[in-house]
Amino acid sequence: MKSFVEYSSNSDFSIHNIPFGVAVFNKEYIGCCTRIGDQVVDLASLYDLGYFEDITGLEDNVFEAYTLNEFIELGKPVTNAVRTKIQELLQEGSNLSKDQKTIEEAFYDLDKVRMIMPIHIPNYTDFYSSIEHATNVGKMFRDPANALLPNWKHLPVGYHGRASSIVISGTDINRPKGQTKPADSEKPIFGASKQLDFELEMAFIINKNTDMGESVSTKEAEDAIFGMVIFNDWSARDIQAWEYVPLGPFLGKNFGSSISPWVVTLEALAPFRTSSPVQDPEVLDYLKFEGDKNYDINLEVYLQPENGEENLIVESNYKFMYWNMTQQLAHHTINGCNLEVGDLYASGTISGSDPKSFGSMLELSWKGQNPIQLKNGQERKFIEDNDTVTMKAWAEKDGVRVGFGEVSGKIIPTL
């Protein structure tokens, strides 16, 4: 496929992608959109002009909306048909390519729009599914010889997080405050976190509602997953360390998480499927799956101090995940927990075996013992005020590139 819209060969937003998002156009109105190269396409306008009239099940202009929820709830027969139609329209020689009036009305330069939260998120779950990350944390805080807890290889460990504090890329995050217990203190103290961290994650988004009591199998899971975003689960390690026993993360996590604005569909990622790591011991029947369920997605993290250069500090890959998305969703619903359209499920920190692939400052600096060096001569054990963290993700194979763009956030002082 070749598009009539020109873009660079290393663009995340090739004609093979066709992601979905929500934008503010001309500082006037909000609508659903897609992107090709550096052009953002207003889908509501394309609908009004009749370009989707042959798609069964798309009777209303669901693109005139503040979120993608109504669109993705139509299900994959409709959303896949829309994506395929957009690909056809964007190709050289298409009817749209000859319709200069529509192009002028519906196509916007990237710097002329503002991306906002693409979905309303009713519920958010965070998993802990990278074996390298879990092992690293276990070595730091428990017995290095028994880094993984007994349940870890038997089920995808996870917890329910706070949906209201998930924000779009570019939103500043205030340094959180709370209780911590320094090693040299007999009692806890109150104050701003001194061990603020990022967590390199990906997340998937649900496109259907289910009833309480209903479960989604690994075979059914992909039909319930619309697409994925990059996810930065900001973490206050010192607050977390004091509070998490016995019930798990709370104030150390719920102050903010950041997502990228473009939702990339599983269909766009299909060429980049890859095999999963061998799971030993064998999992229970409801967690078994067939086929390639992991994805070869390159991941990078950059740290930029105030008025300084970006520093590439992490190079990782989503394919390292021990537990895949179908297993995560099957486990999440096996007890009858119901799904809602827009639910978001994060992978947990993604780390590889190479230290350069560790997906958090906790691991990169090994609990602060080995600070990382920046280009400007500074060092970091954890994230400091006015530091900006940017994560990027893309897949590339046989000349085809599909990416997510980036998620970026700046840490500002506590209120």
C-alpha positions as a LaTeX table, in Angstrom:
\begin{tabular}{lrrr}
\hline
Residue & $x$ (\AA) & $y$ (\AA) & $z$ (\AA) \\
\hline
Met1 & 0.00 & 0.00 & 0.00 \\
Lys2 & 1.11 & 3.52 & $-0.75$ \\
Ser3 & $-0.64$ & 6.64 & 0.47 \\
Phe4 & $-1.23$ & 9.92 & $-1.33$ \\
Val5 & $-0.19$ & 11.54 & 1.97 \\
Glu6 & 3.58 & 11.85 & 2.13 \\
Tyr7 & 5.43 & 10.81 & 5.28 \\
Ser8 & 8.94 & 9.74 & 6.24 \\
Ser9 & 9.99 & 6.10 & 6.12 \\
Asn10 & 10.50 & 6.07 & 9.89 \\
Ser11 & 7.05 & 7.45 & 10.71 \\
Asp12 & 5.13 & 5.49 & 13.33 \\
Phe13 & 1.95 & 6.40 & 11.50 \\
Ser14 & 2.23 & 4.69 & 8.15 \\
Ile15 & $-0.75$ & 3.54 & 6.09 \\
His16 & $-0.24$ & 0.14 & 7.74 \\
Asn17 & $-1.15$ & 1.60 & 11.13 \\
Ile18 & $-4.40$ & 3.64 & 11.14 \\
Pro19 & $-4.60$ & 4.35 & 14.89 \\
Phe20 & $-7.53$ & 6.07 & 16.60 \\
Gly21 & $-7.60$ & 9.06 & 18.91 \\
Val22 & $-9.58$ & 12.13 & 19.93 \\
Ala23 & $-8.53$ & 15.68 & 19.08 \\
Val24 & $-9.51$ & 19.28 & 19.61 \\
Phe25 & $-9.65$ & 20.79 & 16.09 \\
Asn26 & $-9.03$ & 24.49 & 15.53 \\
Lys27 & $-9.49$ & 25.05 & 19.28 \\
Glu28 & $-13.21$ & 24.77 & 18.50 \\
Tyr29 & $-14.66$ & 21.28 & 18.45 \\
Ile30 & $-13.75$ & 17.77 & 19.59 \\
Gly31 & $-13.96$ & 14.63 & 17.49 \\
Cys32 & $-12.51$ & 11.20 & 16.83 \\
Cys33 & $-9.64$ & 10.99 & 14.40 \\
Thr34 & $-6.90$ & 8.94 & 12.84 \\
Arg35 & $-3.38$ & 9.84 & 11.81 \\
Ile36 & $-1.14$ & 9.25 & 8.83 \\
Gly37 & 2.33 & 10.73 & 8.92 \\
Asp38 & 1.91 & 14.18 & 10.44 \\
Gln39 & $-1.66$ & 14.58 & 9.21 \\
Val40 & $-4.60$ & 14.15 & 11.60 \\
Val41 & $-7.82$ & 13.15 & 9.86 \\
Asp42 & $-11.21$ & 14.23 & 11.22 \\
Leu43 & $-13.37$ & 11.10 & 10.99 \\
Ala44 & $-16.60$ & 12.89 & 11.86 \\
Ser45 & $-16.23$ & 15.01 & 8.75 \\
Leu46 & $-15.51$ & 11.97 & 6.57 \\
Tyr47 & $-18.66$ & 10.34 & 7.94 \\
Asp48 & $-20.79$ & 13.42 & 7.20 \\
Leu49 & $-19.44$ & 13.51 & 3.66 \\
Gly50 & $-20.56$ & 9.91 & 3.05 \\
Tyr51 & $-17.23$ & 8.12 & 3.03 \\
Phe52 & $-18.39$ & 5.43 & 5.50 \\
Glu53 & $-21.95$ & 4.98 & 4.18 \\
Asp54 & $-21.32$ & 1.43 & 2.93 \\
Ile55 & $-20.24$ & 0.10 & 6.35 \\
Thr56 & $-22.94$ & $-2.03$ & 7.95 \\
Gly57 & $-23.53$ & $-1.26$ & 11.61 \\
Leu58 & $-22.28$ & 2.33 & 11.41 \\
Glu59 & $-25.68$ & 4.02 & 11.24 \\
Asp60 & $-24.79$ & 7.00 & 13.46 \\
Asn61 & $-21.86$ & 9.39 & 13.43 \\
Val62 & $-20.13$ & 7.97 & 16.50 \\
Phe63 & $-17.07$ & 10.06 & 15.63 \\
Glu64 & $-18.81$ & 13.21 & 16.89 \\
Ala65 & $-17.79$ & 12.28 & 20.40 \\
Tyr66 & $-15.42$ & 13.21 & 23.20 \\
Thr67 & $-14.12$ & 9.63 & 23.48 \\
Leu68 & $-13.73$ & 6.49 & 21.36 \\
Asn69 & $-15.94$ & 4.43 & 23.67 \\
Glu70 & $-19.09$ & 4.55 & 21.54 \\
Phe71 & $-17.11$ & 3.63 & 18.43 \\
Ile72 & $-15.17$ & 0.72 & 19.88 \\
Glu73 & $-18.31$ & $-0.70$ & 21.54 \\
Leu74 & $-19.65$ & $-1.40$ & 18.04 \\
Gly75 & $-17.28$ & $-4.39$ & 17.99 \\
Lys76 & $-14.60$ & $-5.61$ & 15.66 \\
Pro77 & $-16.82$ & $-6.33$ & 12.61 \\
Val78 & $-17.50$ & $-2.58$ & 12.49 \\
Thr79 & $-14.23$ & $-1.12$ & 13.78 \\
Asn80 & $-12.13$ & $-3.34$ & 11.52 \\
Ala81 & $-14.29$ & $-2.39$ & 8.55 \\
Val82 & $-13.77$ & 1.29 & 9.38 \\
Arg83 & $-10.02$ & 0.84 & 9.64 \\
Thr84 & $-9.88$ & $-1.02$ & 6.31 \\
Lys85 & $-12.01$ & 1.66 & 4.66 \\
Ile86 & $-9.67$ & 4.39 & 5.95 \\
Gln87 & $-6.70$ & 2.50 & 4.49 \\
Glu88 & $-8.48$ & 2.33 & 1.12 \\
Leu89 & $-9.33$ & 6.03 & 1.23 \\
Leu90 & $-5.73$ & 7.00 & 2.02 \\
Gln91 & $-4.21$ & 5.07 & $-0.87$ \\
Glu92 & $-2.99$ & 6.64 & $-4.07$ \\
Gly93 & $-5.71$ & 6.94 & $-6.68$ \\
Ser94 & $-8.59$ & 6.65 & $-4.20$ \\
Asn95 & $-11.74$ & 8.77 & $-4.46$ \\
Leu96 & $-10.60$ & 10.73 & $-1.41$ \\
Ser97 & $-7.21$ & 11.47 & $-2.96$ \\
Lys98 & $-9.04$ & 13.32 & $-5.76$ \\
Asp99 & $-11.41$ & 15.18 & $-3.43$ \\
Gln100 & $-9.41$ & 18.30 & $-2.64$ \\
Lys101 & $-12.31$ & 20.02 & $-0.87$ \\
Thr102 & $-12.67$ & 17.17 & 1.64 \\
Ile103 & $-8.91$ & 17.01 & 2.16 \\
Glu104 & $-8.90$ & 20.71 & 3.00 \\
Glu105 & $-11.84$ & 20.24 & 5.38 \\
Ala106 & $-10.90$ & 17.01 & 7.15 \\
Phe107 & $-7.07$ & 16.91 & 7.17 \\
Tyr108 & $-5.09$ & 18.89 & 9.74 \\
Asp109 & $-1.40$ & 19.42 & 10.32 \\
Leu110 & $-0.38$ & 17.78 & 13.58 \\
Asp111 & 0.59 & 21.08 & 15.18 \\
Lys112 & $-2.91$ & 22.47 & 14.52 \\
Val113 & $-4.69$ & 20.00 & 16.80 \\
Arg114 & $-4.50$ & 19.10 & 20.47 \\
Met115 & $-4.80$ & 15.45 & 21.42 \\
Ile116 & $-6.90$ & 14.61 & 24.49 \\
Met117 & $-7.74$ & 11.42 & 26.39 \\
Pro118 & $-8.89$ & 8.95 & 23.72 \\
Ile119 & $-11.17$ & 6.93 & 25.98 \\
His120 & $-13.22$ & 7.15 & 29.14 \\
Ile121 & $-11.64$ & 4.59 & 31.49 \\
Pro122 & $-14.19$ & 3.10 & 33.92 \\
Asn123 & $-11.70$ & 0.69 & 35.50 \\
Tyr124 & $-7.93$ & 0.18 & 35.51 \\
Thr125 & $-5.93$ & $-2.92$ & 36.40 \\
Asp126 & $-2.15$ & $-3.13$ & 36.59 \\
Phe127 & $-0.38$ & $-6.45$ & 36.15 \\
Tyr128 & 3.09 & $-7.60$ & 37.17 \\
Ser129 & 3.88 & $-9.79$ & 34.19 \\
Ser130 & 7.56 & $-9.35$ & 33.32 \\
Ile131 & 9.58 & $-12.13$ & 34.90 \\
Glu132 & 12.81 & $-10.16$ & 34.65 \\
His133 & 11.28 & $-7.18$ & 36.47 \\
Ala134 & 9.66 & $-9.35$ & 39.15 \\
Thr135 & 12.93 & $-11.19$ & 39.65 \\
Asn136 & 14.91 & $-7.96$ & 39.98 \\
Val137 & 12.51 & $-6.57$ & 42.57 \\
Gly138 & 12.53 & $-9.87$ & 44.44 \\
Lys139 & 16.32 & $-9.83$ & 44.57 \\
Met140 & 16.34 & $-6.29$ & 45.97 \\
Phe141 & 13.66 & $-6.65$ & 48.61 \\
Arg142 & 13.54 & $-10.38$ & 49.40 \\
Asp143 & 15.76 & $-13.43$ & 49.16 \\
Pro144 & 17.84 & $-13.33$ & 45.93 \\
Ala145 & 17.74 & $-17.11$ & 45.83 \\
Asn146 & 13.92 & $-17.07$ & 45.94 \\
Ala147 & 13.15 & $-13.83$ & 44.16 \\
Leu148 & 9.74 & $-14.85$ & 42.83 \\
Leu149 & 6.87 & $-15.46$ & 45.22 \\
Pro150 & 5.33 & $-18.96$ & 45.02 \\
Asn151 & 2.28 & $-17.82$ & 43.04 \\
Trp152 & 4.08 & $-15.79$ & 40.37 \\
Lys153 & 4.53 & $-18.53$ & 37.73 \\
His154 & 1.02 & $-19.87$ & 38.28 \\
Leu155 & $-1.08$ & $-16.76$ & 37.62 \\
Pro156 & $-0.77$ & $-13.21$ & 36.25 \\
Val157 & $-0.38$ & $-11.17$ & 39.43 \\
Gly158 & $-2.24$ & $-7.86$ & 39.36 \\
Tyr159 & $-4.12$ & $-5.23$ & 41.35 \\
His160 & $-6.90$ & $-2.73$ & 40.73 \\
Gly161 & $-5.59$ & 0.82 & 40.34 \\
Arg162 & $-7.03$ & 4.32 & 40.18 \\
Ala163 & $-8.63$ & 5.22 & 36.81 \\
Ser164 & $-9.32$ & 8.89 & 37.58 \\
Ser165 & $-5.65$ & 9.87 & 37.69 \\
Ile166 & $-4.71$ & 8.42 & 34.29 \\
Val167 & $-3.82$ & 11.39 & 32.09 \\
Ile168 & $-2.87$ & 12.11 & 28.51 \\
Ser169 & 0.74 & 12.55 & 27.37 \\
Gly170 & 2.06 & 16.04 & 28.03 \\
Thr171 & 0.28 & 16.44 & 31.38 \\
Asp172 & 2.55 & 17.51 & 34.24 \\
Ile173 & 2.60 & 15.28 & 37.32 \\
Asn174 & 2.98 & 16.74 & 40.82 \\
Arg175 & 5.47 & 14.96 & 43.01 \\
Pro176 & 3.35 & 12.99 & 45.49 \\
Lys177 & 3.61 & 13.26 & 49.25 \\
Gly178 & 2.80 & 10.74 & 51.93 \\
Gln179 & 4.26 & 8.58 & 54.67 \\
Thr180 & 7.68 & 7.01 & 54.32 \\
Lys181 & 9.93 & 5.22 & 56.77 \\
Pro182 & 13.63 & 5.90 & 56.18 \\
Ala183 & 15.97 & 3.11 & 57.26 \\
Asp184 & 17.49 & 5.31 & 59.97 \\
Ser185 & 14.13 & 6.36 & 61.46 \\
Glu186 & 12.22 & 4.54 & 64.18 \\
Lys187 & 8.92 & 6.07 & 63.07 \\
Pro188 & 7.40 & 7.03 & 59.73 \\
Ile189 & 7.72 & 10.61 & 58.54 \\
Phe190 & 5.53 & 12.72 & 56.25 \\
Gly191 & 6.73 & 14.58 & 53.18 \\
Ala192 & 7.30 & 14.57 & 49.43 \\
Ser193 & 8.52 & 11.34 & 47.86 \\
Lys194 & 12.29 & 11.17 & 47.45 \\
Gln195 & 12.22 & 8.05 & 45.29 \\
Leu196 & 9.94 & 8.95 & 42.41 \\
Asp197 & 10.10 & 6.52 & 39.51 \\
Phe198 & 8.64 & 5.71 & 36.11 \\
Glu199 & 7.48 & 2.29 & 34.99 \\
Leu200 & 7.75 & 1.35 & 31.32 \\
Glu201 & 4.51 & $-0.41$ & 30.41 \\
Met202 & 2.05 & $-1.08$ & 27.60 \\
Ala203 & $-1.70$ & $-1.26$ & 28.14 \\
Phe204 & $-4.70$ & $-2.71$ & 26.30 \\
Ile205 & $-8.24$ & $-1.37$ & 26.06 \\
Ile206 & $-11.52$ & $-3.32$ & 26.24 \\
Asn207 & $-14.26$ & $-2.91$ & 23.63 \\
Lys208 & $-17.20$ & $-4.76$ & 25.22 \\
Asn209 & $-19.35$ & $-5.09$ & 28.33 \\
Thr210 & $-19.83$ & $-8.45$ & 30.00 \\
Asp211 & $-22.19$ & $-9.59$ & 32.74 \\
Met212 & $-21.13$ & $-10.42$ & 36.26 \\
Gly213 & $-20.42$ & $-14.15$ & 36.46 \\
Glu214 & $-19.23$ & $-14.29$ & 32.84 \\
Ser215 & $-15.63$ & $-15.21$ & 31.99 \\
Val216 & $-13.58$ & $-14.45$ & 28.87 \\
Ser217 & $-11.35$ & $-17.31$ & 27.70 \\
Thr218 & $-7.91$ & $-16.96$ & 26.14 \\
Lys219 & $-9.55$ & $-17.86$ & 22.80 \\
Glu220 & $-12.11$ & $-15.07$ & 23.16 \\
Ala221 & $-9.80$ & $-12.45$ & 24.64 \\
Glu222 & $-8.55$ & $-10.81$ & 21.46 \\
Asp223 & $-12.12$ & $-10.11$ & 20.29 \\
Ala224 & $-12.55$ & $-8.10$ & 23.50 \\
Ile225 & $-9.33$ & $-6.07$ & 23.04 \\
Phe226 & $-9.62$ & $-3.04$ & 20.75 \\
Gly227 & $-6.00$ & $-1.89$ & 20.87 \\
Met228 & $-3.01$ & $-0.72$ & 22.86 \\
Val229 & $-1.29$ & 2.42 & 24.17 \\
Ile230 & 2.05 & 3.18 & 25.85 \\
Phe231 & 1.63 & 3.45 & 29.60 \\
Asn232 & 3.85 & 5.13 & 32.21 \\
Asp233 & 2.80 & 4.07 & 35.69 \\
Trp234 & 4.53 & 6.69 & 37.84 \\
Ser235 & 5.56 & 5.22 & 41.20 \\
Ala236 & 6.73 & 6.62 & 44.52 \\
Arg237 & 8.99 & 3.82 & 45.69 \\
Asp238 & 9.53 & 5.07 & 49.24 \\
Ile239 & 5.81 & 5.57 & 49.86 \\
Gln240 & 5.08 & 2.20 & 48.27 \\
Ala241 & 7.69 & 0.35 & 50.36 \\
Trp242 & 6.10 & 1.52 & 53.62 \\
Glu243 & 2.44 & 1.05 & 52.72 \\
Tyr244 & 2.13 & $-1.98$ & 50.47 \\
Val245 & 2.14 & $-4.76$ & 53.09 \\
Pro246 & $-0.32$ & $-6.46$ & 53.36 \\
Leu247 & $-2.75$ & $-5.11$ & 50.74 \\
Gly248 & $-0.48$ & $-3.80$ & 47.98 \\
Pro249 & 0.03 & $-0.49$ & 46.14 \\
Phe250 & $-2.00$ & 2.55 & 47.16 \\
Leu251 & $-0.69$ & 6.13 & 47.50 \\
Gly252 & 2.61 & 5.11 & 45.94 \\
Lys253 & 0.81 & 4.50 & 42.64 \\
Asn254 & $-2.53$ & 6.30 & 42.45 \\
Phe255 & $-1.26$ & 9.89 & 42.08 \\
Gly256 & $-0.82$ & 9.63 & 38.32 \\
Ser257 & $-0.27$ & 7.44 & 35.26 \\
Ser258 & 0.29 & 8.68 & 31.70 \\
Ile259 & $-0.89$ & 7.22 & 28.37 \\
Ser260 & $-0.05$ & 7.95 & 24.74 \\
Pro261 & $-2.86$ & 9.58 & 22.72 \\
Trp262 & $-3.09$ & 7.11 & 19.83 \\
Val263 & $-4.72$ & 3.69 & 20.26 \\
Val264 & $-3.08$ & 1.17 & 17.92 \\
Thr265 & $-5.34$ & $-1.75$ & 17.02 \\
Leu266 & $-4.39$ & $-5.40$ & 17.44 \\
Glu267 & $-5.02$ & $-5.77$ & 13.71 \\
Ala268 & $-2.29$ & $-3.24$ & 12.93 \\
Leu269 & 0.06 & $-5.16$ & 15.21 \\
Ala270 & $-0.75$ & $-8.58$ & 13.71 \\
Pro271 & 2.39 & $-8.74$ & 11.49 \\
Phe272 & 4.54 & $-8.40$ & 14.60 \\
Arg273 & 3.19 & $-11.32$ & 16.57 \\
Thr274 & 5.85 & $-13.50$ & 18.13 \\
Ser275 & 6.07 & $-16.53$ & 20.39 \\
Ser276 & 5.82 & $-16.23$ & 24.14 \\
Pro277 & 8.51 & $-17.28$ & 26.62 \\
Val278 & 8.23 & $-20.91$ & 27.71 \\
Gln279 & 6.06 & $-21.09$ & 30.82 \\
Asp280 & 7.36 & $-23.58$ & 33.36 \\
Pro281 & 5.62 & $-25.04$ & 35.29 \\
Glu282 & 2.70 & $-25.72$ & 32.96 \\
Val283 & $-0.20$ & $-23.37$ & 33.63 \\
Leu284 & $-3.74$ & $-24.42$ & 34.53 \\
Asp285 & $-6.14$ & $-25.14$ & 31.66 \\
Tyr286 & $-7.93$ & $-21.76$ & 31.71 \\
Leu287 & $-4.58$ & $-20.00$ & 31.13 \\
Lys288 & $-3.49$ & $-22.16$ & 28.21 \\
Phe289 & $-3.51$ & $-20.59$ & 24.75 \\
Glu290 & $-2.70$ & $-21.37$ & 21.14 \\
Gly291 & $-0.62$ & $-19.42$ & 18.64 \\
Asp292 & 1.68 & $-16.42$ & 18.95 \\
Lys293 & 0.28 & $-14.02$ & 21.54 \\
Asn294 & 3.27 & $-11.79$ & 22.25 \\
Tyr295 & 4.25 & $-8.81$ & 20.10 \\
Asp296 & 7.68 & $-7.64$ & 18.97 \\
Ile297 & 7.39 & $-3.98$ & 19.97 \\
Asn298 & 10.55 & $-1.93$ & 20.53 \\
Leu299 & 10.47 & 0.28 & 23.61 \\
Glu300 & 12.62 & 3.25 & 24.60 \\
Val301 & 12.72 & 5.60 & 27.58 \\
Tyr302 & 14.32 & 9.05 & 27.54 \\
Leu303 & 15.07 & 11.26 & 30.53 \\
Gln304 & 15.46 & 15.00 & 29.98 \\
Pro305 & 16.53 & 17.29 & 32.84 \\
Glu306 & 15.25 & 20.85 & 32.82 \\
Asn307 & 16.93 & 22.86 & 30.04 \\
Gly308 & 19.02 & 19.81 & 29.16 \\
Glu309 & 19.31 & 17.18 & 26.44 \\
Glu310 & 17.33 & 13.97 & 26.23 \\
Asn311 & 19.17 & 10.89 & 27.49 \\
Leu312 & 18.23 & 7.46 & 26.13 \\
Ile313 & 18.25 & 5.35 & 29.29 \\
Val314 & 16.19 & 2.24 & 28.40 \\
Glu315 & 15.98 & 0.00 & 25.32 \\
Ser316 & 13.54 & $-2.85$ & 25.86 \\
Asn317 & 10.85 & $-4.89$ & 24.08 \\
Tyr318 & 7.28 & $-5.93$ & 24.82 \\
Lys319 & 8.04 & $-9.47$ & 23.63 \\
Phe320 & 9.77 & $-10.16$ & 26.96 \\
Met321 & 6.38 & $-10.45$ & 28.70 \\
Tyr322 & 5.98 & $-13.77$ & 30.53 \\
Trp323 & 2.18 & $-13.47$ & 30.78 \\
Asn324 & 0.43 & $-12.31$ & 27.58 \\
Met325 & $-2.73$ & $-10.24$ & 27.16 \\
Thr326 & $-5.05$ & $-13.18$ & 26.57 \\
Gln327 & $-3.89$ & $-14.82$ & 29.79 \\
Gln328 & $-4.20$ & $-11.57$ & 31.72 \\
Leu329 & $-7.79$ & $-11.06$ & 30.59 \\
Ala330 & $-8.74$ & $-14.71$ & 31.10 \\
His331 & $-7.41$ & $-14.63$ & 34.65 \\
His332 & $-9.01$ & $-11.25$ & 35.39 \\
Thr333 & $-12.46$ & $-12.57$ & 34.46 \\
Ile334 & $-12.23$ & $-16.20$ & 35.58 \\
Asn335 & $-13.98$ & $-15.35$ & 38.86 \\
Gly336 & $-16.84$ & $-13.64$ & 37.03 \\
Cys337 & $-15.54$ & $-10.06$ & 37.18 \\
Asn338 & $-17.41$ & $-8.07$ & 34.54 \\
Leu339 & $-15.78$ & $-5.93$ & 31.86 \\
Glu340 & $-16.78$ & $-2.42$ & 30.77 \\
Val341 & $-16.04$ & $-0.66$ & 27.50 \\
Gly342 & $-12.89$ & 1.44 & 27.96 \\
Asp343 & $-11.41$ & $-0.66$ & 30.77 \\
Leu344 & $-7.62$ & $-0.39$ & 30.68 \\
Tyr345 & $-5.19$ & $-3.17$ & 31.59 \\
Ala346 & $-1.51$ & $-2.33$ & 32.01 \\
Ser347 & 1.27 & $-4.86$ & 31.58 \\
Gly348 & 3.35 & $-3.98$ & 34.60 \\
Thr349 & 6.94 & $-2.84$ & 34.22 \\
Ile350 & 8.61 & $-4.38$ & 31.17 \\
Ser351 & 12.24 & $-5.40$ & 31.65 \\
Gly352 & 14.60 & $-7.66$ & 29.77 \\
Ser353 & 17.66 & $-9.56$ & 30.97 \\
Asp354 & 20.13 & $-6.88$ & 29.84 \\
Pro355 & 20.53 & $-4.02$ & 32.35 \\
Lys356 & 19.95 & $-1.55$ & 29.48 \\
Ser357 & 16.46 & $-3.03$ & 29.14 \\
Phe358 & 15.39 & $-2.52$ & 32.75 \\
Gly359 & 12.09 & $-0.61$ & 32.74 \\
Ser360 & 12.37 & 1.50 & 35.90 \\
Met361 & 14.82 & 3.68 & 37.77 \\
Leu362 & 14.54 & 1.26 & 40.68 \\
Glu363 & 16.26 & $-1.35$ & 38.52 \\
Leu364 & 18.49 & 0.94 & 36.46 \\
Ser365 & 20.08 & 2.41 & 39.61 \\
Trp366 & 19.55 & $-0.81$ & 41.55 \\
Lys367 & 17.60 & 0.78 & 44.40 \\
Gly368 & 19.74 & 3.92 & 44.20 \\
Gln369 & 23.06 & 2.16 & 44.72 \\
Asn370 & 24.32 & 2.72 & 41.14 \\
Pro371 & 23.22 & 6.15 & 39.86 \\
Ile372 & 22.94 & 6.59 & 36.09 \\
Gln373 & 25.02 & 9.29 & 34.43 \\
Leu374 & 23.46 & 11.98 & 32.21 \\
Lys375 & 25.06 & 13.88 & 29.33 \\
Asn376 & 25.24 & 17.10 & 31.35 \\
Gly377 & 27.34 & 15.45 & 34.07 \\
Gln378 & 24.45 & 15.04 & 36.49 \\
Glu379 & 23.45 & 11.68 & 37.89 \\
Arg380 & 20.08 & 10.18 & 38.79 \\
Lys381 & 19.04 & 7.59 & 41.32 \\
Phe382 & 15.38 & 8.47 & 40.85 \\
Ile383 & 13.40 & 11.17 & 39.02 \\
Glu384 & 13.93 & 14.75 & 40.19 \\
Asp385 & 11.66 & 17.78 & 39.92 \\
Asn386 & 11.41 & 19.25 & 36.41 \\
Asp387 & 12.70 & 16.05 & 34.81 \\
Thr388 & 10.72 & 14.94 & 31.75 \\
Val389 & 10.33 & 11.23 & 30.98 \\
Thr390 & 9.38 & 10.20 & 27.44 \\
Met391 & 8.57 & 6.67 & 26.29 \\
Lys392 & 8.41 & 5.53 & 22.67 \\
Ala393 & 7.15 & 2.30 & 21.12 \\
Trp394 & 7.15 & 0.91 & 17.59 \\
Ala395 & 7.22 & $-2.34$ & 15.64 \\
Glu396 & 9.04 & $-2.80$ & 12.35 \\
Lys397 & 9.37 & $-5.76$ & 10.00 \\
Asp398 & 9.92 & $-6.24$ & 6.25 \\
Gly399 & 9.76 & $-2.52$ & 5.59 \\
Val400 & 6.49 & $-2.07$ & 7.49 \\
Arg401 & 6.51 & 0.19 & 10.54 \\
Val402 & 3.67 & 0.61 & 13.00 \\
Gly403 & 4.21 & 2.75 & 16.07 \\
Phe404 & 2.53 & 4.46 & 18.98 \\
Gly405 & 4.28 & 7.82 & 18.98 \\
Glu406 & 5.20 & 8.70 & 22.53 \\
Val407 & 3.98 & 9.33 & 26.04 \\
Ser408 & 5.70 & 12.14 & 27.87 \\
Gly409 & 5.33 & 13.66 & 31.32 \\
Lys410 & 7.16 & 16.20 & 33.44 \\
Ile411 & 7.50 & 15.95 & 37.20 \\
Ile412 & 6.79 & 19.25 & 38.92 \\
Pro413 & 7.14 & 20.07 & 42.64 \\
Thr414 & 4.57 & 18.83 & 45.12 \\
Leu415 & 1.62 & 21.08 & 45.88 \\
\hline
\end{tabular}
